[in-house]
Short mmCIF file of C-alpha atoms in Angstrom, two decimals:
data_model
loop_
_atom_site.label_atom_id
_atom_site.label_comp_id
_atom_site.label_asym_id
_atom_site.label_seq_id
_atom_site.Cartn_x
_atom_site.Cartn_y
_atom_site.Cartn_z
CA UNK A 1 -24.38 -53.80 -24.33
CA UNK A 2 -22.14 -57.13 -24.23
CA UNK A 3 -19.45 -56.22 -20.91
CA UNK A 4 -16.48 -58.51 -20.37
CA UNK A 5 -17.38 -61.38 -17.96
CA UNK A 6 -16.51 -65.07 -17.54
CA UNK A 7 -20.26 -65.66 -17.86
CA UNK A 8 -20.98 -64.26 -21.32
CA UNK A 9 -19.79 -67.25 -23.66
CA UNK A 10 -22.94 -68.73 -25.48
CA UNK A 11 -23.30 -72.07 -24.21
CA UNK A 12 -21.66 -71.96 -21.11
CA UNK A 13 -22.34 -73.92 -18.28
CA UNK A 14 -24.66 -71.27 -16.50
CA UNK A 15 -26.63 -70.71 -19.78
CA UNK A 16 -29.74 -70.76 -18.03
CA UNK A 17 -32.51 -70.41 -20.89
CA UNK A 18 -32.62 -73.21 -23.19
CA UNK A 19 -36.22 -74.38 -22.51
CA UNK A 20 -34.73 -77.82 -22.70
CA UNK A 21 -32.49 -77.21 -19.69
CA UNK A 22 -36.11 -77.39 -17.98
CA UNK A 23 -37.18 -80.85 -18.85
CA UNK A 24 -34.54 -82.50 -15.76
CA UNK A 25 -36.20 -79.52 -13.41
CA UNK A 26 -34.75 -76.28 -12.50
CA UNK A 27 -30.97 -75.93 -13.38
CA UNK A 28 -30.22 -75.42 -9.47
CA UNK A 29 -26.10 -75.28 -9.54
CA UNK A 30 -26.15 -73.01 -12.59
CA UNK A 31 -28.12 -70.22 -10.42
CA UNK A 32 -25.94 -71.31 -7.32
CA UNK A 33 -22.80 -70.63 -9.50
CA UNK A 34 -24.34 -67.65 -10.36
CA UNK A 35 -25.44 -66.48 -7.07
CA UNK A 36 -21.79 -67.34 -5.50
CA UNK A 37 -20.08 -65.14 -8.75
CA UNK A 38 -19.36 -61.11 -7.25
CA UNK A 39 -22.38 -58.80 -9.10
CA UNK A 40 -24.73 -59.78 -11.73
CA UNK A 41 -24.19 -61.98 -14.51
CA UNK A 42 -24.25 -60.86 -17.94
CA UNK A 43 -25.96 -63.77 -19.79
CA UNK A 44 -26.26 -63.27 -23.85
CA UNK A 45 -29.19 -63.90 -25.32
CA UNK A 46 -30.40 -64.00 -28.72
CA UNK A 47 -28.46 -60.58 -30.60
CA UNK A 48 -28.06 -58.88 -26.88
CA UNK A 49 -27.99 -59.55 -23.15
CA UNK A 50 -29.47 -59.36 -19.80
CA UNK A 51 -28.20 -58.95 -16.55
CA UNK A 52 -29.71 -62.03 -14.30
CA UNK A 53 -30.07 -61.13 -10.89
CA UNK A 54 -30.21 -64.31 -8.78
CA UNK A 55 -29.66 -63.76 -5.01
CA UNK A 56 -33.10 -62.62 -2.94
CA UNK A 57 -31.97 -59.28 -1.68
CA UNK A 58 -31.03 -57.84 -4.96
CA UNK A 59 -34.52 -59.19 -6.54
CA UNK A 60 -36.28 -57.82 -4.00
CA UNK A 61 -34.40 -54.32 -4.75
CA UNK A 62 -35.61 -54.37 -8.50
CA UNK A 63 -38.79 -55.14 -7.87
CA UNK A 64 -39.39 -52.37 -5.80
CA UNK A 65 -38.23 -49.96 -7.65
CA UNK A 66 -40.19 -49.17 -10.42
CA UNK A 67 -38.69 -46.02 -10.66
CA UNK A 68 -35.33 -47.34 -12.00
CA UNK A 69 -36.19 -50.92 -13.92
CA UNK A 70 -39.38 -50.24 -15.80
CA UNK A 71 -41.99 -53.45 -16.83
CA UNK A 72 -43.52 -51.99 -19.91
CA UNK A 73 -40.35 -50.42 -21.82
CA UNK A 74 -39.64 -52.91 -24.33
CA UNK A 75 -42.47 -55.65 -22.37
CA UNK A 76 -41.32 -58.17 -19.72
CA UNK A 77 -40.03 -61.38 -22.66
CA UNK A 78 -36.58 -62.32 -22.69
CA UNK A 79 -36.35 -60.33 -26.07
CA UNK A 80 -37.81 -56.83 -26.94
CA UNK A 81 -40.76 -56.80 -28.63
CA UNK A 82 -41.47 -53.97 -31.84
CA UNK A 83 -43.70 -51.38 -30.89
CA UNK A 84 -46.94 -52.97 -32.19
CA UNK A 85 -46.60 -56.27 -31.04
CA UNK A 86 -45.95 -54.43 -27.78
CA UNK A 87 -49.38 -52.88 -28.06
CA UNK A 88 -51.35 -55.64 -29.07
CA UNK A 89 -50.06 -57.58 -26.30
CA UNK A 90 -49.80 -55.13 -23.21
CA UNK A 91 -50.99 -56.98 -20.26
CA UNK A 92 -51.49 -55.20 -16.64
CA UNK A 93 -47.97 -57.01 -15.88
CA UNK A 94 -46.38 -55.24 -18.55
CA UNK A 95 -47.09 -51.79 -17.40
CA UNK A 96 -46.16 -49.18 -15.07
CA UNK A 97 -48.05 -46.24 -13.12
CA UNK A 98 -50.14 -44.80 -13.82
CA UNK A 99 -51.40 -47.22 -16.36
CA UNK A 100 -50.66 -50.41 -14.02
CA UNK A 101 -52.55 -48.47 -11.20
CA UNK A 102 -55.44 -48.03 -13.26
CA UNK A 103 -55.92 -51.58 -14.72
CA UNK A 104 -55.37 -52.95 -11.46
CA UNK A 105 -57.88 -50.83 -9.43
CA UNK A 106 -60.76 -52.41 -11.87
CA UNK A 107 -60.26 -55.90 -10.51
CA UNK A 108 -58.02 -55.69 -7.34
CA UNK A 109 -61.45 -55.61 -5.02
CA UNK A 110 -62.12 -59.30 -6.21
CA UNK A 111 -59.01 -60.65 -4.88
CA UNK A 112 -58.80 -58.91 -1.28
CA UNK A 113 -58.72 -62.15 1.25
CA UNK A 114 -62.10 -60.94 2.61
CA UNK A 115 -63.83 -61.46 -0.99
CA UNK A 116 -61.47 -64.20 -1.91
CA UNK A 117 -63.01 -65.83 1.04
CA UNK A 118 -66.66 -65.73 -0.56
CA UNK A 119 -65.67 -68.91 -2.43
CA UNK A 120 -63.62 -70.94 0.02
CA UNK A 121 -66.86 -73.25 0.36
CA UNK A 122 -67.36 -73.69 -3.22
CA UNK A 123 -63.13 -74.20 -3.28
CA UNK A 124 -64.19 -76.76 -0.72
CA UNK A 125 -66.61 -78.84 -2.54
CA UNK A 126 -64.50 -78.77 -5.66
CA UNK A 127 -61.30 -80.29 -3.72
CA UNK A 128 -63.62 -82.62 -2.20
CA UNK A 129 -64.73 -83.46 -5.25
CA UNK A 130 -61.66 -84.09 -7.37
CA UNK A 131 -59.76 -85.58 -4.46
CA UNK A 132 -62.77 -88.32 -3.69
CA UNK A 133 -62.89 -89.05 -7.26
CA UNK A 134 -58.83 -89.57 -7.57
CA UNK A 135 -58.75 -91.84 -4.69
CA UNK A 136 -62.25 -94.09 -6.17
CA UNK A 137 -60.26 -94.73 -9.32
CA UNK A 138 -57.00 -95.65 -7.14
CA UNK A 139 -54.80 -92.87 -8.72
CA UNK A 140 -53.56 -91.32 -12.05
CA UNK A 141 -52.27 -88.40 -13.49
CA UNK A 142 -52.75 -85.87 -10.32
CA UNK A 143 -52.40 -83.23 -13.16
CA UNK A 144 -55.88 -83.68 -14.90
CA UNK A 145 -57.50 -85.44 -12.31
CA UNK A 146 -56.52 -82.36 -9.57
CA UNK A 147 -54.08 -79.81 -9.75
CA UNK A 148 -55.55 -78.41 -13.18
CA UNK A 149 -59.13 -78.64 -12.72
CA UNK A 150 -59.41 -76.94 -8.96
CA UNK A 151 -57.98 -73.51 -9.78
CA UNK A 152 -59.92 -73.02 -12.95
CA UNK A 153 -63.04 -73.91 -11.89
CA UNK A 154 -62.73 -71.13 -9.11
CA UNK A 155 -60.99 -68.86 -11.34
CA UNK A 156 -64.15 -69.20 -13.51
CA UNK A 157 -66.49 -69.22 -10.63
CA UNK A 158 -64.98 -65.87 -10.23
CA UNK A 159 -65.08 -64.71 -14.00
CA UNK A 160 -68.85 -66.18 -14.19
CA UNK A 161 -67.72 -68.56 -16.87
CA UNK A 162 -69.93 -72.11 -17.19
CA UNK A 163 -68.53 -74.70 -15.62
CA UNK A 164 -68.53 -76.82 -18.37
CA UNK A 165 -65.86 -74.68 -20.39
CA UNK A 166 -63.69 -75.64 -18.10
CA UNK A 167 -61.74 -78.37 -20.14
CA UNK A 168 -61.53 -76.08 -22.85
CA UNK A 169 -60.13 -73.00 -21.19
CA UNK A 170 -57.21 -75.89 -19.15
CA UNK A 171 -56.44 -76.89 -22.78
CA UNK A 172 -55.85 -73.03 -23.96
CA UNK A 173 -53.58 -72.47 -21.37
CA UNK A 174 -51.62 -75.34 -21.63
CA UNK A 175 -50.93 -74.06 -25.00
CA UNK A 176 -50.31 -70.68 -23.81
CA UNK A 177 -47.41 -72.22 -21.69
CA UNK A 178 -46.52 -74.33 -24.57
CA UNK A 179 -45.44 -70.92 -26.07
CA UNK A 180 -42.96 -70.17 -23.55
CA UNK A 181 -40.70 -73.16 -24.79
CA UNK A 182 -39.47 -73.88 -27.79
CA UNK A 183 -41.68 -76.87 -29.03
CA UNK A 184 -44.84 -75.51 -30.41
CA UNK A 185 -47.59 -77.73 -31.78
CA UNK A 186 -49.87 -75.39 -33.09
CA UNK A 187 -50.41 -74.73 -36.95
CA UNK A 188 -50.60 -70.45 -36.56
CA UNK A 189 -54.04 -70.29 -38.47
CA UNK A 190 -55.28 -72.76 -35.55
CA UNK A 191 -58.35 -71.97 -33.77
CA UNK A 192 -59.44 -70.00 -36.54
CA UNK A 193 -56.56 -67.16 -36.13
CA UNK A 194 -55.46 -64.91 -38.59
CA UNK A 195 -53.18 -62.36 -36.61
CA UNK A 196 -49.56 -62.93 -37.06
CA UNK A 197 -48.18 -64.52 -33.80
CA UNK A 198 -46.02 -61.82 -32.54
CA UNK A 199 -48.86 -59.93 -32.09
CA UNK A 200 -49.91 -62.08 -29.67
CA UNK A 201 -49.42 -63.25 -26.05
CA UNK A 202 -47.23 -66.06 -25.88
CA UNK A 203 -46.99 -66.13 -29.26
CA UNK A 204 -49.73 -68.50 -29.59
CA UNK A 205 -53.19 -68.97 -31.77
CA UNK A 206 -54.53 -70.02 -28.15
CA UNK A 207 -54.23 -66.55 -27.43
CA UNK A 208 -56.62 -65.69 -30.11
CA UNK A 209 -59.13 -68.60 -28.90
CA UNK A 210 -59.30 -66.77 -25.48
CA UNK A 211 -59.38 -63.52 -26.85
CA UNK A 212 -62.82 -64.63 -28.95
CA UNK A 213 -64.10 -66.30 -26.32
CA UNK A 214 -63.78 -63.39 -23.39
CA UNK A 215 -65.20 -61.02 -26.42
CA UNK A 216 -68.20 -63.77 -26.71
CA UNK A 217 -68.61 -63.89 -22.77
CA UNK A 218 -68.28 -60.37 -22.64
CA UNK A 219 -70.95 -59.54 -24.86
CA UNK A 220 -73.54 -62.05 -23.07
CA UNK A 221 -72.43 -60.04 -19.86
CA UNK A 222 -73.35 -56.97 -21.53
CA UNK A 223 -77.08 -58.59 -22.23
CA UNK A 224 -77.34 -59.99 -18.65
CA UNK A 225 -75.34 -58.57 -15.97
CA UNK A 226 -74.09 -61.07 -13.21
CA UNK A 227 -71.85 -60.41 -9.79
CA UNK A 228 -68.86 -61.61 -11.30
CA UNK A 229 -65.32 -60.36 -12.75
CA UNK A 230 -66.27 -60.32 -16.64
CA UNK A 231 -68.96 -57.57 -15.97
CA UNK A 232 -66.49 -55.85 -14.14
CA UNK A 233 -64.26 -55.87 -17.49
CA UNK A 234 -67.43 -54.80 -19.42
CA UNK A 235 -68.65 -51.97 -17.45
CA UNK A 236 -64.85 -50.42 -17.22
CA UNK A 237 -64.82 -51.03 -21.17
CA UNK A 238 -68.04 -49.22 -21.91
CA UNK A 239 -66.90 -46.48 -19.38
CA UNK A 240 -64.10 -45.85 -21.10
CA UNK A 241 -61.19 -47.13 -18.54
CA UNK A 242 -59.89 -49.95 -20.77
CA UNK A 243 -59.22 -50.32 -24.33
CA UNK A 244 -60.53 -52.97 -26.62
CA UNK A 245 -57.25 -54.91 -26.32
CA UNK A 246 -57.32 -53.78 -22.49
CA UNK A 247 -60.25 -55.90 -22.06
CA UNK A 248 -58.86 -58.72 -23.92
CA UNK A 249 -55.22 -58.89 -22.60
CA UNK A 250 -56.97 -58.76 -19.24
CA UNK A 251 -59.40 -61.24 -19.69
CA UNK A 252 -56.62 -63.70 -20.87
CA UNK A 253 -54.07 -62.90 -17.86
CA UNK A 254 -56.98 -63.40 -15.54
CA UNK A 255 -57.67 -67.26 -17.13
CA UNK A 256 -53.86 -67.81 -17.44
CA UNK A 257 -52.86 -66.32 -14.13
CA UNK A 258 -55.74 -67.60 -12.40
CA UNK A 259 -55.14 -71.43 -13.81
CA UNK A 260 -51.87 -72.20 -14.61
CA UNK A 261 -49.47 -70.63 -11.65
CA UNK A 262 -51.66 -72.23 -8.79
CA UNK A 263 -52.23 -75.81 -10.63
CA UNK A 264 -48.09 -75.37 -10.80
CA UNK A 265 -47.94 -75.06 -7.00
CA UNK A 266 -50.46 -78.12 -6.55
CA UNK A 267 -48.72 -79.94 -8.96
CA UNK A 268 -45.04 -79.62 -6.65
CA UNK A 269 -46.44 -79.48 -3.45
CA UNK A 270 -47.91 -82.85 -4.23
CA UNK A 271 -44.40 -84.00 -5.94
CA UNK A 272 -42.28 -82.56 -2.79
CA UNK A 273 -45.29 -84.47 -0.31
CA UNK A 274 -44.84 -87.71 -2.01
CA UNK A 275 -41.19 -87.71 -1.73
CA UNK A 276 -41.28 -86.10 1.81
CA UNK A 277 -44.02 -88.02 3.58
CA UNK A 278 -43.01 -87.28 7.04
CA UNK A 279 -43.79 -83.62 6.48
CA UNK A 280 -47.37 -84.76 5.57
CA UNK A 281 -47.69 -86.69 8.50
CA UNK A 282 -46.24 -83.96 10.36
CA UNK A 283 -49.15 -81.52 9.50
CA UNK A 284 -51.63 -84.27 10.17
CA UNK A 285 -50.32 -84.42 13.53
CA UNK A 286 -49.69 -80.44 13.78
CA UNK A 287 -52.42 -78.64 11.73
CA UNK A 288 -51.38 -75.43 13.38
CA UNK A 289 -48.61 -75.45 10.27
CA UNK A 290 -50.75 -75.20 7.54
CA UNK A 291 -50.04 -71.49 7.05
CA UNK A 292 -46.20 -72.17 6.95
CA UNK A 293 -47.09 -75.33 4.80
CA UNK A 294 -48.70 -73.28 1.62
CA UNK A 295 -45.89 -70.70 1.84
CA UNK A 296 -43.19 -73.46 1.82
CA UNK A 297 -45.59 -75.15 -0.78
CA UNK A 298 -45.24 -71.61 -3.06
CA UNK A 299 -41.67 -71.19 -2.24
CA UNK A 300 -40.83 -75.08 -3.40
CA UNK A 301 -43.20 -74.66 -6.62
CA UNK A 302 -41.63 -71.00 -7.67
CA UNK A 303 -44.36 -71.31 -10.69
CA UNK A 304 -43.15 -68.29 -12.26
CA UNK A 305 -39.34 -68.62 -12.74
CA UNK A 306 -38.44 -65.07 -14.00
CA UNK A 307 -39.89 -61.24 -14.59
CA UNK A 308 -38.03 -58.64 -16.64
CA UNK A 309 -37.40 -55.41 -16.40
CA UNK A 310 -35.74 -52.95 -18.47
CA UNK A 311 -33.53 -50.05 -16.72
CA UNK A 312 -34.79 -46.71 -17.35
CA UNK A 313 -31.02 -44.59 -16.79
CA UNK A 314 -27.91 -45.97 -15.29
CA UNK A 315 -27.65 -46.75 -12.39
CA UNK A 316 -25.92 -49.48 -10.36
CA UNK A 317 -26.78 -53.04 -8.29
CA UNK A 318 -24.98 -55.59 -6.63
CA UNK A 319 -21.92 -53.47 -7.28
CA UNK A 320 -22.77 -53.44 -11.16
CA UNK A 321 -23.01 -50.62 -13.51
CA UNK A 322 -26.33 -51.02 -15.53
CA UNK A 323 -26.66 -49.30 -18.07
CA UNK A 324 -30.12 -46.99 -19.37
CA UNK A 325 -31.72 -49.66 -21.53
CA UNK A 326 -30.55 -52.76 -20.25
CA UNK A 327 -32.56 -56.17 -19.20
CA UNK A 328 -32.50 -57.21 -15.84
CA UNK A 329 -34.26 -60.36 -14.76
CA UNK A 330 -35.35 -61.21 -11.79
CA UNK A 331 -34.75 -65.27 -11.32
CA UNK A 332 -37.42 -66.20 -8.88
CA UNK A 333 -36.34 -69.79 -9.11
CA UNK A 334 -32.88 -68.79 -7.74
CA UNK A 335 -33.89 -66.15 -5.13
CA UNK A 336 -36.18 -69.14 -3.46
CA UNK A 337 -33.26 -71.11 -2.95
CA UNK A 338 -31.01 -68.54 -1.76
CA UNK A 339 -29.19 -69.60 1.57
CA UNK A 340 -28.87 -66.17 1.90
CA UNK A 341 -31.86 -66.05 3.28
CA UNK A 342 -33.55 -69.37 3.49
CA UNK A 343 -31.91 -71.96 5.74
CA UNK A 344 -31.38 -75.44 4.25
CA UNK A 345 -32.96 -73.90 1.23
CA UNK A 346 -33.31 -77.21 -0.76
CA UNK A 347 -35.36 -78.65 2.21
CA UNK A 348 -39.06 -78.83 1.76
CA UNK A 349 -40.31 -77.74 5.53
CA UNK A 350 -43.43 -77.53 6.39
CA UNK A 351 -42.64 -75.59 9.68
CA UNK A 352 -40.34 -72.96 7.92
CA UNK A 353 -40.48 -69.42 9.25
CA UNK A 354 -39.95 -66.85 8.21
CA UNK A 355 -40.76 -67.60 4.47
CA UNK A 356 -40.05 -64.25 2.84
CA UNK A 357 -40.43 -66.34 -0.68
CA UNK A 358 -41.29 -64.28 -4.25
CA UNK A 359 -43.53 -66.82 -6.11
CA UNK A 360 -45.85 -63.93 -6.12
CA UNK A 361 -43.20 -61.32 -7.53
CA UNK A 362 -41.05 -59.72 -5.56
CA UNK A 363 -43.07 -57.09 -3.97
CA UNK A 364 -43.78 -53.95 -4.61
CA UNK A 365 -46.97 -52.97 -7.63
CA UNK A 366 -46.81 -55.75 -9.61
CA UNK A 367 -47.04 -58.06 -6.56
CA UNK A 368 -49.36 -61.04 -7.73
CA UNK A 369 -53.42 -59.76 -7.58
CA UNK A 370 -54.25 -63.62 -7.14
CA UNK A 371 -51.86 -63.74 -3.84
CA UNK A 372 -55.02 -64.75 -1.38
CA UNK A 373 -57.01 -66.90 -4.01
CA UNK A 374 -54.01 -69.06 -4.33
CA UNK A 375 -53.08 -69.34 -1.02
CA UNK A 376 -56.82 -70.29 0.00
CA UNK A 377 -57.05 -73.14 -2.39
CA UNK A 378 -53.45 -74.80 -1.51
CA UNK A 379 -54.84 -74.53 2.31
CA UNK A 380 -58.32 -76.13 1.19
CA UNK A 381 -56.40 -79.04 -0.86
CA UNK A 382 -53.99 -79.69 2.01
CA UNK A 383 -56.97 -79.56 4.96
CA UNK A 384 -58.90 -82.08 2.40
CA UNK A 385 -56.04 -84.56 2.12
CA UNK A 386 -55.84 -84.56 5.98
CA UNK A 387 -59.40 -84.97 6.58
CA UNK A 388 -59.53 -87.83 4.14
CA UNK A 389 -55.64 -88.95 5.60
CA UNK A 390 -54.79 -89.54 2.00
CA UNK A 391 -51.02 -89.12 1.26
CA UNK A 392 -49.77 -89.34 -2.31
CA UNK A 393 -46.74 -92.07 -3.73
CA UNK A 394 -45.32 -91.03 -6.67
CA UNK A 395 -46.19 -93.84 -9.70
CA UNK A 396 -43.92 -92.53 -12.48
CA UNK A 397 -41.99 -89.86 -13.47
CA UNK A 398 -43.37 -85.96 -13.86
CA UNK A 399 -43.52 -85.31 -17.72
CA UNK A 400 -41.81 -81.54 -17.46
CA UNK A 401 -42.82 -78.58 -19.59
CA UNK A 402 -39.71 -77.39 -21.63
CA UNK A 403 -39.75 -73.74 -20.55
CA UNK A 404 -37.71 -71.44 -19.10
CA UNK A 405 -40.99 -69.11 -17.83
CA UNK A 406 -43.44 -71.17 -16.11
CA UNK A 407 -42.49 -73.94 -13.64
CA UNK A 408 -44.57 -76.45 -15.57
CA UNK A 409 -45.62 -80.19 -15.61
CA UNK A 410 -47.81 -81.80 -18.09
CA UNK A 411 -48.49 -84.54 -16.30
CA UNK A 412 -47.55 -86.94 -13.17
CA UNK A 413 -48.80 -90.53 -12.20
CA UNK A 414 -49.64 -90.21 -8.35
CA UNK A 415 -51.25 -92.93 -6.11
CA UNK A 416 -53.52 -92.62 -3.22
CA UNK A 417 -51.71 -93.66 0.08
CA UNK A 418 -53.35 -93.55 3.76
CA UNK A 419 -51.22 -91.07 5.73
CA UNK A 420 -49.47 -93.35 8.72
CA UNK A 421 -49.96 -92.31 12.39
#
């Protein structure tokens, strides 16, 4: 479908899919223009296009109507996958009920607030160790020193992965993010991969490496079960509730989502606090604002920039006719700055309340499984910073990742400074 629209010209100022655009940050001016236009914006993409859903209320409507907008038809990428690639790459986020319900139920108990609380002490110890090391060294790359190792080490505890493998899994996650952009550096046969890239998540040989790692760890858990997520996945696979491909994709998405999205939130939260030090001083004076601050970090960061759905039937959204089979892309990066929902949306405000952000998706059955875990990790790090009276000062420009999917930062130099009274 290619409806007539002032926003359909390839290369026009409202184009938002070019990964290189995001090297300068989210193109908020383009999203603002789309929000201001009536109806939905038709955005050309490759041989076709998609409806860009940019307003808060419209994103919510798509998210909460899986009967109309499917996650598994054609996948959740901007582009369609061939049938064999779709099945090979399908994970929890690319399924509709009842398969989605079956898959989610296998691990959902591990991500309840009550179970996540079991890992708070360990998370605090990791955060304290990383912060103390960062301060002792006089600063450095905040991503490598704090933001990356904290969430990967916590999700590794939950999965039952040896701590010694943290750097390797961070490396693989970095390559997966790279696969969402236009500047891949890995050879197709990296990590011994012989699978066509179109059959691998993120189109990256790093997915093959994660598959191999997950299968090897699964074999160890068959021999030596433990109270961890991998043992749960192995039991589900052995009990016929997970196919071999589902096991591999489940392991891969748990490692990636449990690491990359929280890392991104911790980076952008740190940047916001470095650029607006009064907000950290405010938190120090009013620690009761911590829960609000966590939500604002998530809104501000918007770790996942978009997610696609596909219309199951002819319908309408925002007064726009949407045909069966049309791609409908929810731009969380835009919805989280919608002035109709957020007063002064480009201000980082640790006291913002209410804060109905979409950093865990727009609600409905695809609400992020790890939301409680991410919130706990962000809160603990903020608490440990306040306990040490550690503020941050940027010592260099962030090196952003060319990706229209993950709001990633590869590195940013920071210096620790004291929190002024």
